[in-house]
Short mmCIF file of C-alpha atoms in Angstrom, two decimals:
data_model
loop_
_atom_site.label_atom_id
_atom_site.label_comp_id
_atom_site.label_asym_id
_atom_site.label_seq_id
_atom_site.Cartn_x
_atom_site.Cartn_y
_atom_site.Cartn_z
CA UNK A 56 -25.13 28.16 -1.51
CA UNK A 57 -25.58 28.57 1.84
CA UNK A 58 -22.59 28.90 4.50
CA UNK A 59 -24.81 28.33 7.56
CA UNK A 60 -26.87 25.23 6.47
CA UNK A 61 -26.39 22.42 9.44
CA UNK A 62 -26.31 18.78 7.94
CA UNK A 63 -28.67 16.20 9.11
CA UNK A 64 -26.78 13.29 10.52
CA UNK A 65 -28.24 11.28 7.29
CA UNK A 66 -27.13 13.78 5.18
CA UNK A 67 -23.37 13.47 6.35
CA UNK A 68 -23.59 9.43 6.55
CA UNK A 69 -24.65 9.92 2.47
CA UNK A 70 -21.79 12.61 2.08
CA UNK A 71 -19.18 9.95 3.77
CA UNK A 72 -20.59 6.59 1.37
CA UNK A 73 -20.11 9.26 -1.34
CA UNK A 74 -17.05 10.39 -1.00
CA UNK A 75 -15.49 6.59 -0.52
CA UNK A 76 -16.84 5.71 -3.77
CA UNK A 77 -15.13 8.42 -4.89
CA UNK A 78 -17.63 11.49 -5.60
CA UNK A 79 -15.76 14.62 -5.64
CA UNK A 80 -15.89 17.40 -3.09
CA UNK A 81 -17.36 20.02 -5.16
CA UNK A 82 -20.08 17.85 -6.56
CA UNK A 83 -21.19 17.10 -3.33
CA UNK A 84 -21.15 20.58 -1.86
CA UNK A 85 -23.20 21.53 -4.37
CA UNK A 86 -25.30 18.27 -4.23
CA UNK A 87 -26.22 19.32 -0.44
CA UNK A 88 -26.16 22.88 -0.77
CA UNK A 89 -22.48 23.57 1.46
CA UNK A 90 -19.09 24.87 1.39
CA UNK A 91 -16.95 22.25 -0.13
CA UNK A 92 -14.68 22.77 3.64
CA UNK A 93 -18.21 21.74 5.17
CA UNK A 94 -17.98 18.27 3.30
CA UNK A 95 -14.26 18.32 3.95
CA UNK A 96 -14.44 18.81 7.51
CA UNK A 97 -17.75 15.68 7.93
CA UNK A 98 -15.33 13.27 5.45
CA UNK A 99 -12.28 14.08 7.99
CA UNK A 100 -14.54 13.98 11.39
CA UNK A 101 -15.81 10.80 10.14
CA UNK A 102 -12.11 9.41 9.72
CA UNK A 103 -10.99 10.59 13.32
CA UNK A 104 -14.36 8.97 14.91
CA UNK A 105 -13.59 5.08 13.45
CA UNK A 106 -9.99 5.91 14.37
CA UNK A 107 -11.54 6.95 17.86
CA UNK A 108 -13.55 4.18 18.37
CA UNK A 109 -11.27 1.50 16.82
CA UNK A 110 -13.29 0.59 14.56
CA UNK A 111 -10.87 -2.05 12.41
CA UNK A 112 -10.21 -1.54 8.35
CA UNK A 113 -7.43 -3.36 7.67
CA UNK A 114 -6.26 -7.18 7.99
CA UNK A 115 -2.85 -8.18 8.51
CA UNK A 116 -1.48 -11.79 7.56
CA UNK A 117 1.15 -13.50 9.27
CA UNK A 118 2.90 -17.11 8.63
CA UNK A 119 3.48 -18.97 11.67
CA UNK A 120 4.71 -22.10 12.56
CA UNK A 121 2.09 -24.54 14.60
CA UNK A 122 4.24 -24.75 17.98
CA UNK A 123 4.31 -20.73 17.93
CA UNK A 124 0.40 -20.97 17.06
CA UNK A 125 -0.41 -23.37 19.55
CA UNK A 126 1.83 -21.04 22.19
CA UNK A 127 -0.01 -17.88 21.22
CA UNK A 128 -3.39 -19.37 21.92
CA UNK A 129 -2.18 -20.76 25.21
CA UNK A 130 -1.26 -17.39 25.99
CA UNK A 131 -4.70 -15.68 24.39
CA UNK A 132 -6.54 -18.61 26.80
CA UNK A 133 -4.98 -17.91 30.11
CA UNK A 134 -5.53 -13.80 29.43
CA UNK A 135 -9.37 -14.62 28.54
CA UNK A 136 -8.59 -13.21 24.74
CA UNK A 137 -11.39 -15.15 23.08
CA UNK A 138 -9.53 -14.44 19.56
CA UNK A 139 -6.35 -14.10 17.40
CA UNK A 140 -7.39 -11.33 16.05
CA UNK A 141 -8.07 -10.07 19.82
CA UNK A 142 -4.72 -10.76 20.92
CA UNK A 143 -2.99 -9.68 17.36
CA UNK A 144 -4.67 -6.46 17.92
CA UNK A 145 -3.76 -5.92 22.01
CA UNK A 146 0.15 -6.87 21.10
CA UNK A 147 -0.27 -4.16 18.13
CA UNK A 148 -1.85 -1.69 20.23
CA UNK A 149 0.42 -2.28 23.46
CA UNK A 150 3.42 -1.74 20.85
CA UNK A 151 2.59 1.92 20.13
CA UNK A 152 1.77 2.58 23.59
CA UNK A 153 -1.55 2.69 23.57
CA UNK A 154 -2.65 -0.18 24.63
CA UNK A 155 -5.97 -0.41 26.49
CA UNK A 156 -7.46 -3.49 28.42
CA UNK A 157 -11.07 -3.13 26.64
CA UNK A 158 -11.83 0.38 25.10
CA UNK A 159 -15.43 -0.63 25.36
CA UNK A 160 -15.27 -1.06 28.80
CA UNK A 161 -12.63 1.27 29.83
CA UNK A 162 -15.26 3.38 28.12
CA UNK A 163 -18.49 2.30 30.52
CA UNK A 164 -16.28 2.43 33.46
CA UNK A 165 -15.48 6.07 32.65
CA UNK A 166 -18.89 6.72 32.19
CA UNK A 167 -19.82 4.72 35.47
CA UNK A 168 -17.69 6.36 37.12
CA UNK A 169 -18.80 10.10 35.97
CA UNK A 170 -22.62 8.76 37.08
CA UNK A 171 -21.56 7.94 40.40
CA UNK A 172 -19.93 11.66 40.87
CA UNK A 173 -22.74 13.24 39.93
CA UNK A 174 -25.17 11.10 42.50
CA UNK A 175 -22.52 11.71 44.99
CA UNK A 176 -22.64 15.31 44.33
CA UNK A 177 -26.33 15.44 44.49
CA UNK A 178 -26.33 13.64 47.69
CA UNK A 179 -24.00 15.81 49.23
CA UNK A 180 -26.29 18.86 48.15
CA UNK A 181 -29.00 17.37 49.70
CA UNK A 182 -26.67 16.72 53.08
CA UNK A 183 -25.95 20.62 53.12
CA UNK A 184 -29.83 21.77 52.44
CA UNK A 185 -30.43 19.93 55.45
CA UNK A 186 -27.96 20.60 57.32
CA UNK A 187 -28.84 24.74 56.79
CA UNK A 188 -32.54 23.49 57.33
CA UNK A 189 -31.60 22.28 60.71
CA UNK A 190 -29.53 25.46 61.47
CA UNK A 191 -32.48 28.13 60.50
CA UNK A 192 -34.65 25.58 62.80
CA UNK A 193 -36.78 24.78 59.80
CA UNK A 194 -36.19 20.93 60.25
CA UNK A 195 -37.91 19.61 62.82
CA UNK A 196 -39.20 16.23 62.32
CA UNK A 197 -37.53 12.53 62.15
CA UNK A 198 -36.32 13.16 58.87
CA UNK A 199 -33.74 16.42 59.92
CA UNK A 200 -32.15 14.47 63.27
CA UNK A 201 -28.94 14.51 63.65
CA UNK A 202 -28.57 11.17 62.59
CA UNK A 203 -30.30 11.61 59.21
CA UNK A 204 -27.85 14.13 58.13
CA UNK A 205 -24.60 11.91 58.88
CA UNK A 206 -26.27 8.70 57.13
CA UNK A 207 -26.60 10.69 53.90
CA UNK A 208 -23.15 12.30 54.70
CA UNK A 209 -22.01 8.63 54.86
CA UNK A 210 -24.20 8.04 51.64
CA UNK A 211 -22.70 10.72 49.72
CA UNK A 212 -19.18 9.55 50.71
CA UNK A 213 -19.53 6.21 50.07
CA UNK A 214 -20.95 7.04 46.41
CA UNK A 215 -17.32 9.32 45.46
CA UNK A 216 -15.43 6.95 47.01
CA UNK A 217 -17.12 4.30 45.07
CA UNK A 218 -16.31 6.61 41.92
CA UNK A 219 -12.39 6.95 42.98
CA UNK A 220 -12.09 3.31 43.17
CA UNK A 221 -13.46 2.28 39.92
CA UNK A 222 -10.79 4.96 38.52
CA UNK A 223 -8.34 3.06 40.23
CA UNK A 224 -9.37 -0.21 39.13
CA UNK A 225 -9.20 0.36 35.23
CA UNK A 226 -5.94 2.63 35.78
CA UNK A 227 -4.31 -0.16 37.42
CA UNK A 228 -5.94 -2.74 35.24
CA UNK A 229 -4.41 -0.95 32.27
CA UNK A 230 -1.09 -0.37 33.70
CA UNK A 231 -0.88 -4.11 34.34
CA UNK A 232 -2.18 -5.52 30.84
CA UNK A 233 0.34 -2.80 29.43
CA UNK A 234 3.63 -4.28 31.57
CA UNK A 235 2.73 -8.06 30.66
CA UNK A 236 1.84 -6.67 26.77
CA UNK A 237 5.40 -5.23 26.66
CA UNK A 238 6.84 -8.32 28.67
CA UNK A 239 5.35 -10.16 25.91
CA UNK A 240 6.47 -8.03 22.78
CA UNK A 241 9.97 -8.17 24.31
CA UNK A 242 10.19 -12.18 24.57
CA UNK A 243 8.89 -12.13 20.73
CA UNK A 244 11.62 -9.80 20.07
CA UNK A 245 14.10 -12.04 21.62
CA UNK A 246 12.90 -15.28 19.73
CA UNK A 247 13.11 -13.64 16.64
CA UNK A 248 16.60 -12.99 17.15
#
């Protein structure tokens, strides 16, 4: 048995089905050819990446009456929640303080974001290559004047500034779902008293 062996990405999706029907950790090291900690550690990665990515395993059940029914999809309507299960899940979240707006697209706004950095940064290299061009006298045409350099300074600080503000726009997109998510929870709280 090998300690060193690297799993193929099928090879841990197979060692994850496995072990939730209930294969035991020793038969599957050996089945692959790993430490049983190797098929351990892939069963317990694979846990912590659904709980990650929210990726939902349980139901929950709950007996209302039709006025508070009708009420929470009034409320699920006027936030643009297209389900109950939508909404059930944003209260549930916002209650242990984690609440976030759209993980998905928290998620693409982060990586947005991060994109327009790195074109930022790149323009802003390109800015100071030309900028020492023009001071060794090596730029001499159209494309080196003055003018040039500050419209891609301009460029480059448009692009950050472009990247700040779509930071602040989920952060204060959150902030807000998360006050009128606990404004929420605490009126439920009261009409169950």
């Amino acid at each position: 048995m090998s300690r060193s062996k690297r799993l193929t990405d099928a090879q841990r999706m197979e060692i994850v089905r496995e072990a939730a029907n209930g294969m035991s950790t020793s038969v599957l090291a050996a089945r692959f050819g790993v430490t049983p900690r190797a098929v351990q550690y892939t069963v317990k990665s694979d846990a912590e990446r659904q709980r990650d990515t929210a990726v939902p395993v349980l139901a929950v059940s709950v007996k209302v009456t039709p006025e508070e029914m009708a009420e929470f999809d009034a409320v699920l309507a006027s936030a643009g929640i297209e389900t109950r299960s939508e909404g059930l899940r944003r209260l549930m979240q916002a209650a242990g303080g984690t609440f976030v707006a759209d993980a998905q697209l928290a998620a693409e706004m982060t990586r947005y974001r991060a994109s327009l950095n790195e074109v930022g940064n790149g323009v802003a290299q390109i800015a100071k290559q030309m900028r020492r061009a023009n001071q060794a006298g090596q730029g001499s045409g159209p494309e080196f004047s003055e003018l040039r350099l500050a419209q891609i300074r301009g460029l480059a600080r448009f692009i950050l500034d472009s990247a700040d503000e779509i930071d602040l726009l989920v952060r204060r997109r959150r902030e807000a779902m998360q006050l009128t998510a606990t404004t929420a929870l605490r009126e439920f709280a009261h009409a169950a008293e």
